[in-house]
CSV table of C-alpha atoms in Angstrom, one decimal:
chain,number,residue,atom,x,y,z
A,25,MET,CA,-59.4,-39.2,112.3
A,26,LYS,CA,-62.0,-41.9,111.6
A,27,LEU,CA,-65.3,-41.2,113.4
A,28,LEU,CA,-66.7,-44.0,115.5
A,29,PRO,CA,-70.4,-44.9,115.6
A,30,LEU,CA,-72.5,-42.9,118.0
A,31,ALA,CA,-73.5,-44.5,121.2
A,32,VAL,CA,-77.0,-44.6,122.7
A,33,LEU,CA,-76.2,-41.3,124.4
A,34,ALA,CA,-77.0,-38.2,122.4
A,35,LEU,CA,-73.9,-36.3,121.8
A,36,LEU,CA,-74.1,-32.6,122.5
A,37,PRO,CA,-71.9,-29.8,121.1
A,38,LEU,CA,-70.2,-27.8,123.9
A,39,ALA,CA,-69.7,-24.1,124.2
A,40,GLY,CA,-66.3,-22.6,123.5
A,41,CYS,CA,-65.3,-25.0,120.7
A,42,THR,CA,-62.8,-23.3,118.4
A,43,ALA,CA,-62.4,-26.1,115.9
A,44,PRO,CA,-64.2,-25.8,112.5
A,45,GLU,CA,-66.6,-28.7,112.2
A,46,SER,CA,-65.8,-29.2,108.6
A,47,ARG,CA,-62.2,-30.3,109.4
A,48,GLU,CA,-61.8,-33.6,111.3
A,49,ASP,CA,-58.1,-32.9,111.8
A,50,ALA,CA,-58.5,-29.4,113.1
A,51,PRO,CA,-57.4,-28.8,116.7
A,52,ILE,CA,-60.1,-28.7,119.4
A,53,LYS,CA,-60.3,-26.3,122.3
A,54,LEU,CA,-63.5,-26.2,124.3
A,55,ASP,CA,-65.0,-25.8,127.8
A,56,ALA,CA,-65.9,-29.4,128.8
A,57,TYR,CA,-67.1,-28.5,132.3
A,58,VAL,CA,-68.3,-25.1,133.6
A,59,GLY,CA,-69.2,-24.5,137.2
A,60,ALA,CA,-72.4,-22.5,137.9
A,61,ARG,CA,-70.9,-21.0,141.1
A,62,ARG,CA,-74.1,-22.1,142.9
A,63,ALA,CA,-75.7,-25.4,143.9
A,64,PRO,CA,-76.1,-28.1,142.7
A,65,GLU,CA,-73.0,-27.7,140.4
A,66,HIS,CA,-71.0,-25.0,142.0
A,67,THR,CA,-67.5,-26.1,140.7
A,68,TYR,CA,-66.0,-28.9,138.6
A,69,ARG,CA,-62.5,-29.9,139.4
A,70,ILE,CA,-59.8,-32.7,139.1
A,71,PRO,CA,-60.0,-33.7,135.4
A,72,THR,CA,-58.9,-37.2,134.4
A,73,LEU,CA,-58.9,-38.6,130.9
A,74,ALA,CA,-59.1,-42.2,129.7
A,75,VAL,CA,-59.3,-43.8,126.2
A,76,THR,CA,-61.6,-46.8,126.2
A,77,PRO,CA,-60.9,-50.1,124.4
A,78,LYS,CA,-63.2,-49.1,121.6
A,79,GLY,CA,-61.5,-45.7,121.2
A,80,ALA,CA,-64.0,-43.5,123.0
A,81,LEU,CA,-62.8,-40.7,125.3
A,82,LEU,CA,-63.8,-40.3,128.9
A,83,LEU,CA,-63.4,-37.1,130.9
A,84,PHE,CA,-63.9,-37.6,134.6
A,85,ALA,CA,-64.4,-34.7,137.0
A,86,GLU,CA,-65.5,-34.0,140.6
A,87,ARG,CA,-68.9,-32.2,140.7
A,88,ARG,CA,-68.6,-30.0,143.9
A,89,LYS,CA,-72.2,-29.2,144.5
A,90,ASN,CA,-72.2,-26.4,147.0
A,91,SER,CA,-68.7,-24.9,147.1
A,92,PRO,CA,-65.3,-25.0,145.4
A,93,HIS,CA,-63.8,-26.7,148.5
A,94,ASP,CA,-62.1,-30.1,148.7
A,95,ASN,CA,-64.6,-31.3,151.3
A,96,GLY,CA,-68.4,-31.4,151.2
A,97,ASP,CA,-71.0,-32.9,148.9
A,98,ILE,CA,-68.9,-34.0,145.9
A,99,ASP,CA,-69.9,-36.6,143.2
A,100,GLN,CA,-67.7,-38.3,140.6
A,101,VAL,CA,-69.0,-37.6,137.1
A,102,VAL,CA,-68.0,-38.2,133.5
A,103,ARG,CA,-68.6,-37.1,130.0
A,104,ARG,CA,-68.0,-39.4,127.0
A,105,SER,CA,-66.9,-38.6,123.4
A,106,GLU,CA,-66.9,-40.8,120.4
A,107,ASP,CA,-65.3,-38.4,118.0
A,108,GLY,CA,-62.0,-37.5,119.6
A,109,GLY,CA,-63.4,-34.8,121.9
A,110,ARG,CA,-65.3,-32.8,119.3
A,111,THR,CA,-68.7,-33.5,120.8
A,112,TRP,CA,-69.6,-34.9,124.2
A,113,SER,CA,-72.4,-36.7,126.0
A,114,GLU,CA,-74.3,-35.1,128.9
A,115,ILE,CA,-72.8,-35.2,132.3
A,116,ARG,CA,-73.4,-38.6,134.0
A,117,VAL,CA,-72.8,-39.7,137.6
A,118,VAL,CA,-70.3,-42.4,138.0
A,119,ALA,CA,-70.6,-42.7,141.8
A,120,ASP,CA,-72.4,-40.8,144.6
A,121,LEU,CA,-72.5,-42.6,148.0
A,122,ASP,CA,-73.9,-39.8,150.2
A,123,GLU,CA,-73.6,-36.1,150.9
A,124,PHE,CA,-69.9,-36.4,151.6
A,125,THR,CA,-66.8,-36.4,149.3
A,126,LEU,CA,-66.3,-39.0,146.6
A,127,GLY,CA,-63.8,-38.3,143.8
A,128,ASN,CA,-60.2,-38.2,142.7
A,129,ALA,CA,-60.9,-40.6,139.9
A,130,CYS,CA,-58.0,-42.8,138.9
A,131,PRO,CA,-58.9,-45.1,135.9
A,132,VAL,CA,-57.2,-48.2,134.6
A,133,VAL,CA,-58.2,-49.4,131.1
A,134,ASP,CA,-57.7,-53.1,130.5
A,135,ARG,CA,-57.6,-53.5,126.7
A,136,GLN,CA,-57.6,-57.3,126.9
A,137,THR,CA,-60.8,-57.7,128.9
A,138,GLY,CA,-62.4,-54.4,128.0
A,139,ARG,CA,-63.0,-53.5,131.6
A,140,ILE,CA,-62.4,-49.9,132.8
A,141,SER,CA,-61.7,-49.8,136.6
A,142,VAL,CA,-61.7,-46.5,138.5
A,143,LEU,CA,-60.4,-46.0,142.0
A,144,LEU,CA,-62.1,-43.3,144.1
A,145,VAL,CA,-61.6,-41.8,147.5
A,146,TRP,CA,-64.3,-41.0,150.1
A,147,ASN,CA,-64.1,-38.7,153.2
A,148,LYS,CA,-66.5,-37.1,155.6
A,149,LEU,CA,-64.1,-34.8,157.4
A,150,TRP,CA,-61.7,-32.1,156.4
A,151,GLU,CA,-58.1,-33.3,155.8
A,152,SER,CA,-56.8,-31.7,159.0
A,153,ARG,CA,-59.4,-33.7,161.1
A,154,LEU,CA,-58.9,-37.1,159.6
A,155,LYS,CA,-57.8,-39.9,161.9
A,156,PRO,CA,-55.9,-43.1,161.2
A,157,GLY,CA,-57.8,-46.3,160.4
A,158,PHE,CA,-60.8,-47.5,158.4
A,159,GLY,CA,-63.8,-45.7,160.0
A,160,ASP,CA,-65.9,-42.8,158.9
A,161,ASP,CA,-63.5,-40.4,160.6
A,162,SER,CA,-60.8,-41.5,158.1
A,163,ARG,CA,-60.4,-41.7,154.3
A,164,LYS,CA,-61.7,-44.7,152.4
A,165,VAL,CA,-60.9,-46.1,148.9
A,166,TYR,CA,-63.6,-47.5,146.6
A,167,ILE,CA,-63.5,-49.0,143.1
A,168,VAL,CA,-66.1,-49.0,140.4
A,169,HIS,CA,-65.9,-50.6,136.9
A,170,SER,CA,-67.5,-50.5,133.5
A,171,ASP,CA,-67.8,-53.4,131.1
A,172,ASP,CA,-69.6,-51.5,128.4
A,173,ASP,CA,-67.0,-49.0,127.3
A,174,GLY,CA,-67.8,-46.4,129.9
A,175,LEU,CA,-71.6,-46.2,129.4
A,176,THR,CA,-72.6,-47.6,132.8
A,177,TRP,CA,-70.8,-48.2,136.0
A,178,SER,CA,-71.0,-50.7,138.9
A,179,ALA,CA,-71.8,-49.9,142.5
A,180,PRO,CA,-68.8,-48.8,144.5
A,181,ARG,CA,-66.8,-51.5,146.3
A,182,ASN,CA,-64.8,-50.7,149.4
A,183,ILE,CA,-61.1,-51.7,149.2
A,184,THR,CA,-59.8,-49.5,152.0
A,185,GLU,CA,-58.2,-52.3,154.0
A,186,GLN,CA,-56.3,-53.4,151.0
A,187,ALA,CA,-55.2,-49.9,150.0
A,188,LYS,CA,-54.0,-48.4,153.3
A,189,LEU,CA,-52.4,-49.4,156.6
A,190,PRO,CA,-54.2,-48.8,160.0
A,191,GLY,CA,-51.8,-45.9,160.9
A,192,TRP,CA,-52.6,-43.9,157.8
A,193,ALA,CA,-55.3,-41.2,157.9
A,194,TRP,CA,-55.0,-39.8,154.4
A,195,ILE,CA,-54.9,-42.1,151.3
A,196,ALA,CA,-55.4,-41.0,147.7
A,197,PRO,CA,-55.0,-42.9,144.4
A,198,GLY,CA,-54.0,-40.3,141.8
A,199,PRO,CA,-55.3,-37.9,140.9
A,200,GLY,CA,-54.4,-39.2,137.4
A,201,ALA,CA,-54.6,-42.5,135.8
A,202,GLY,CA,-53.2,-46.0,136.2
A,203,PHE,CA,-52.3,-48.5,133.5
A,204,VAL,CA,-51.8,-52.2,132.8
A,205,LYS,CA,-48.1,-53.0,132.7
A,206,GLN,CA,-46.9,-54.1,129.2
A,207,ARG,CA,-43.5,-55.6,130.0
A,208,GLU,CA,-41.8,-57.8,132.5
A,209,PRO,CA,-41.4,-57.8,135.4
A,210,HIS,CA,-45.1,-58.5,136.3
A,211,LYS,CA,-46.5,-57.9,132.8
A,212,GLY,CA,-50.3,-57.5,133.1
A,213,ARG,CA,-50.2,-55.9,136.6
A,214,TYR,CA,-52.5,-53.0,137.2
A,215,ILE,CA,-50.5,-50.0,138.4
A,216,THR,CA,-52.0,-46.8,139.9
A,217,PRO,CA,-50.3,-43.8,141.5
A,218,ALA,CA,-51.1,-43.1,145.1
A,219,ASN,CA,-50.0,-41.2,148.2
A,220,HIS,CA,-50.7,-41.4,151.9
A,221,SER,CA,-49.9,-39.6,155.2
A,222,GLU,CA,-48.2,-40.8,158.3
A,223,PHE,CA,-48.0,-39.0,161.6
A,224,GLU,CA,-44.7,-38.0,163.1
A,225,GLN,CA,-43.7,-36.0,166.2
A,226,GLY,CA,-43.9,-32.2,165.7
A,227,ALA,CA,-42.6,-29.3,167.8
A,228,PRO,CA,-44.1,-28.9,171.3
A,229,ASP,CA,-47.1,-26.6,171.6
A,230,LYS,CA,-47.1,-23.4,173.6
A,231,ASP,CA,-47.7,-25.4,176.8
A,232,GLY,CA,-44.8,-27.7,176.0
A,233,LYS,CA,-47.1,-30.7,175.2
A,234,PRO,CA,-46.0,-33.0,172.3
A,235,THR,CA,-47.7,-32.7,169.0
A,236,THR,CA,-47.9,-34.7,165.8
A,237,ARG,CA,-48.1,-33.7,162.2
A,238,PRO,CA,-48.9,-35.5,159.0
A,239,VAL,CA,-46.1,-36.2,156.5
A,240,TYR,CA,-46.9,-37.3,152.9
A,241,TYR,CA,-45.3,-40.1,150.8
A,242,ALA,CA,-46.0,-41.0,147.2
A,243,HIS,CA,-46.0,-44.7,146.1
A,244,ALA,CA,-48.2,-47.1,144.1
A,245,LEU,CA,-51.2,-49.4,144.5
A,246,TYR,CA,-51.2,-52.5,142.3
A,247,SER,CA,-53.3,-55.5,141.4
A,248,ASP,CA,-52.3,-58.9,140.0
A,249,ASP,CA,-55.8,-60.2,139.5
A,250,SER,CA,-57.3,-57.5,137.2
A,251,GLY,CA,-58.5,-55.3,139.9
A,252,LYS,CA,-60.1,-57.8,142.3
A,253,THR,CA,-57.6,-57.2,145.1
A,254,TRP,CA,-55.0,-54.5,145.6
A,255,THR,CA,-51.6,-54.2,147.4
A,256,ARG,CA,-49.6,-51.2,148.6
A,257,SER,CA,-45.9,-50.5,147.7
A,258,LYS,CA,-43.6,-51.9,150.4
A,259,THR,CA,-41.4,-48.7,150.3
A,260,TYR,CA,-42.3,-45.2,149.3
A,261,ALA,CA,-40.7,-42.1,147.8
A,262,ALA,CA,-39.1,-39.5,150.1
A,263,ARG,CA,-41.0,-37.4,152.7
A,264,HIS,CA,-42.9,-34.4,151.3
A,265,THR,CA,-44.1,-36.1,148.1
A,266,ASN,CA,-47.8,-36.7,147.4
A,267,GLU,CA,-49.9,-36.4,144.2
A,268,CYS,CA,-48.2,-38.3,141.5
A,269,GLU,CA,-48.3,-40.2,138.2
A,270,ILE,CA,-46.4,-43.3,137.0
A,271,VAL,CA,-45.3,-44.3,133.5
A,272,GLU,CA,-43.7,-47.6,132.4
A,273,LEU,CA,-40.3,-47.1,130.8
A,274,ALA,CA,-39.1,-48.9,127.7
A,275,ASN,CA,-37.0,-51.3,129.8
A,276,GLY,CA,-39.9,-52.3,132.1
A,277,ASP,CA,-38.9,-50.0,135.0
A,278,LEU,CA,-41.5,-47.6,136.4
A,279,LEU,CA,-41.0,-43.8,136.6
A,280,LEU,CA,-42.8,-42.0,139.5
A,281,ASN,CA,-43.2,-38.3,139.0
A,282,MET,CA,-44.5,-36.4,142.1
A,283,ARG,CA,-45.7,-33.2,143.5
A,284,ASN,CA,-43.4,-31.7,146.1
A,285,HIS,CA,-45.5,-31.1,149.2
A,286,GLY,CA,-44.2,-29.7,152.4
A,287,SER,CA,-40.5,-28.9,151.7
A,288,ALA,CA,-38.8,-25.8,150.4
A,289,LYS,CA,-38.2,-27.3,146.9
A,290,ARG,CA,-40.3,-26.1,144.0
A,291,ALA,CA,-39.5,-28.8,141.5
A,292,ARG,CA,-41.0,-32.2,140.6
A,293,ALA,CA,-39.7,-35.2,142.5
A,294,VAL,CA,-38.9,-38.4,140.6
A,295,ALA,CA,-38.1,-42.0,141.6
A,296,ILE,CA,-37.7,-45.4,139.8
A,297,SER,CA,-39.1,-48.8,140.6
A,298,LYS,CA,-37.4,-51.9,139.2
A,299,ASP,CA,-39.9,-54.4,140.6
A,300,ALA,CA,-43.2,-53.1,139.2
A,301,GLY,CA,-44.1,-50.7,142.0
A,302,GLU,CA,-43.3,-52.9,145.0
A,303,THR,CA,-40.3,-50.8,146.1
A,304,TRP,CA,-38.9,-47.4,145.1
A,305,GLY,CA,-35.4,-46.2,144.7
A,306,GLU,CA,-33.8,-42.9,145.7
A,307,THR,CA,-36.0,-39.8,145.3
A,308,THR,CA,-34.5,-36.9,143.4
A,309,TRP,CA,-35.8,-33.5,142.3
A,310,ASP,CA,-35.8,-32.4,138.6
A,311,PRO,CA,-35.0,-28.7,138.3
A,312,ALA,CA,-36.1,-28.8,134.7
A,313,LEU,CA,-39.7,-29.3,135.9
A,314,PRO,CA,-40.6,-26.4,138.1
A,315,GLU,CA,-43.9,-26.4,140.1
A,316,PRO,CA,-45.8,-24.2,142.5
A,317,ARG,CA,-47.0,-27.3,144.4
A,318,CYS,CA,-49.6,-28.7,142.1
A,319,MET,CA,-50.7,-31.9,140.4
A,320,GLY,CA,-49.0,-32.8,137.1
A,321,SER,CA,-49.7,-35.4,134.4
A,322,LEU,CA,-47.3,-38.0,132.9
A,323,VAL,CA,-48.1,-40.4,130.0
A,324,ARG,CA,-46.3,-42.3,127.3
A,325,HIS,CA,-47.0,-41.2,123.7
A,326,THR,CA,-44.8,-43.7,121.8
A,327,LEU,CA,-42.1,-46.4,122.5
A,328,PRO,CA,-38.6,-46.3,121.0
A,329,ALA,CA,-38.7,-48.2,117.7
A,330,ASP,CA,-36.7,-48.6,114.5
A,331,GLY,CA,-33.9,-46.3,115.7
A,332,HIS,CA,-36.3,-43.6,116.7
A,333,PRO,CA,-36.7,-42.4,120.3
A,334,GLY,CA,-39.9,-42.8,122.2
A,335,LEU,CA,-41.8,-39.9,123.5
A,336,LEU,CA,-43.0,-39.2,127.1
A,337,LEU,CA,-45.4,-36.3,127.8
A,338,PHE,CA,-45.7,-34.2,130.9
A,339,SER,CA,-47.9,-31.3,131.9
A,340,ASN,CA,-48.1,-29.0,134.9
A,341,PRO,CA,-48.2,-25.3,135.8
A,342,ALA,CA,-44.5,-24.4,135.0
A,343,SER,CA,-44.0,-21.8,137.7
A,344,ARG,CA,-42.4,-21.9,141.1
A,345,GLU,CA,-44.6,-19.1,142.4
A,346,GLU,CA,-48.2,-19.7,141.4
A,347,ARG,CA,-50.6,-21.9,139.5
A,348,ARG,CA,-50.2,-20.5,136.0
A,349,ASN,CA,-48.4,-21.1,132.7
A,350,LEU,CA,-49.6,-24.6,132.1
A,351,THR,CA,-47.0,-26.2,129.8
A,352,LEU,CA,-46.9,-29.5,127.9
A,353,ARG,CA,-43.4,-31.0,127.7
A,354,GLY,CA,-41.9,-33.9,125.7
A,355,SER,CA,-39.0,-36.2,126.6
A,356,GLU,CA,-37.2,-38.3,124.0
A,357,ASP,CA,-34.8,-40.0,126.5
A,358,GLU,CA,-37.3,-41.7,128.8
A,359,GLY,CA,-37.7,-38.7,131.1
A,360,GLN,CA,-34.1,-37.9,131.7
A,361,THR,CA,-34.4,-34.5,129.9
A,362,TRP,CA,-37.4,-32.5,128.7
A,363,THR,CA,-36.3,-30.8,125.5
A,364,ARG,CA,-39.7,-30.1,123.7
A,365,SER,CA,-42.5,-27.9,125.1
A,366,LEU,CA,-45.6,-26.0,124.3
A,367,VAL,CA,-47.4,-23.5,126.5
A,368,ILE,CA,-51.0,-24.6,126.8
A,369,GLU,CA,-52.4,-21.9,129.0
A,370,PRO,CA,-50.2,-18.9,130.0
A,371,GLY,CA,-52.8,-17.6,132.5
A,372,PRO,CA,-54.1,-19.1,135.7
A,373,SER,CA,-54.2,-22.9,135.4
A,374,ALA,CA,-53.9,-25.8,137.8
A,375,TYR,CA,-54.6,-29.5,137.6
A,376,SER,CA,-54.3,-31.2,134.2
A,377,HIS,CA,-54.4,-34.6,132.7
A,378,LEU,CA,-53.1,-36.1,129.4
A,379,ALA,CA,-54.2,-39.0,127.1
A,380,VAL,CA,-53.2,-40.2,123.7
A,381,LEU,CA,-55.9,-40.7,121.1
A,382,PRO,CA,-55.9,-43.7,118.8
A,383,ASP,CA,-54.5,-41.6,115.9
A,384,GLY,CA,-51.6,-40.2,118.1
A,385,THR,CA,-53.2,-36.9,118.8
A,386,ILE,CA,-52.5,-35.6,122.3
A,387,ALA,CA,-55.5,-34.8,124.5
A,388,ILE,CA,-55.2,-32.6,127.5
A,389,ALA,CA,-57.9,-31.5,130.0
A,390,TYR,CA,-57.1,-28.8,132.5
A,391,GLU,CA,-58.4,-26.4,135.1
A,392,ALA,CA,-58.4,-22.8,133.9
A,393,GLY,CA,-59.0,-19.4,135.4
A,394,ASP,CA,-60.2,-19.3,139.0
A,395,TYR,CA,-61.3,-23.0,138.8
A,396,GLU,CA,-64.4,-21.9,137.0
A,397,ARG,CA,-64.0,-24.3,134.1
A,398,ILE,CA,-62.2,-27.4,132.8
A,399,VAL,CA,-60.9,-27.0,129.3
A,400,PHE,CA,-60.4,-29.8,126.8
A,401,ARG,CA,-57.8,-29.3,124.0
A,402,THR,CA,-56.0,-31.4,121.4
A,403,VAL,CA,-52.4,-31.0,120.3
A,404,LYS,CA,-50.4,-32.6,117.5
A,405,PRO,CA,-47.0,-34.0,118.6
A,406,SER,CA,-45.4,-31.8,115.9
A,407,GLU,CA,-46.5,-28.7,117.9
A,408,LEU,CA,-44.0,-29.5,120.6
A,409,ARG,CA,-40.9,-27.6,119.7
């Protein structure tokens, strides 16, 4: 792999790297983020990868300052690598609005303009206390961007009223990454995965009074003006779907792959859009992709060409019982079957994210152990058996 010129940032070696430095093609495995289990960097969670237009690698994460919890003082941070993940910059803050939660990075890389846009979510209250609307008692969506290959970032811009409806309390782009659509229909459209909650009537309480409960739906957010304005899908996937990823298929359709959240099923849910994310077809569940209710990652490695099949990649904890046995899978028939696989982490493991480096190497970042670290690893496609 050809090394790119170093940026202004000093690149620092990370602890835990197992790759011999004398071999550029040797696999890499290292701890990219390690929580201190105390403030101001108690826990790092929710890894997301992006490859910049110049070939640098960005690894986003949430810096949970005071606890491992999903709510509290959380900043969005990033590390940057210019040598395929062998060495990394220091941790830099992408966005920090206040002492509340800002994270769940969902980047979109536009290789035509060079801009990297990242959708983020903000909340002040715990999920169970969120209310519908656009105020501080609900969830908000922000966007930041970089025009210098991920070195610096704009101030956050509030796009909440574009991303959600007044009746929604919960809204979340990702976690994962978006992309720029490469084929018709709507070639050039920015597509990001998303999910939201709507309230429906629940069982009466002990006094016979009516109650409501949140139900989650996966869908997409999209932009036809390079991220200036955003629109929601008109229809969604089935009830009990939330954290999701989207990939463009060879025929221009979109494949939505979703966490099952709230039903008895312990498999990934899938749906197809034929109109670039505006509406979604029937939701089905794929028994070949077991899950313990956890985020998964989906990305295209190659397109079909010259009589050879394309390759889609998927990763998640391949267990119906608990978050462990993180497995990388490959599909050579556009996600209909997953015939190739490699166990990445047999022990405790949770959220993960995939990217493809310029030379075709697979990059994966994932939470390992008891959420005490985020590991970065590279894999050659030939390792998938």
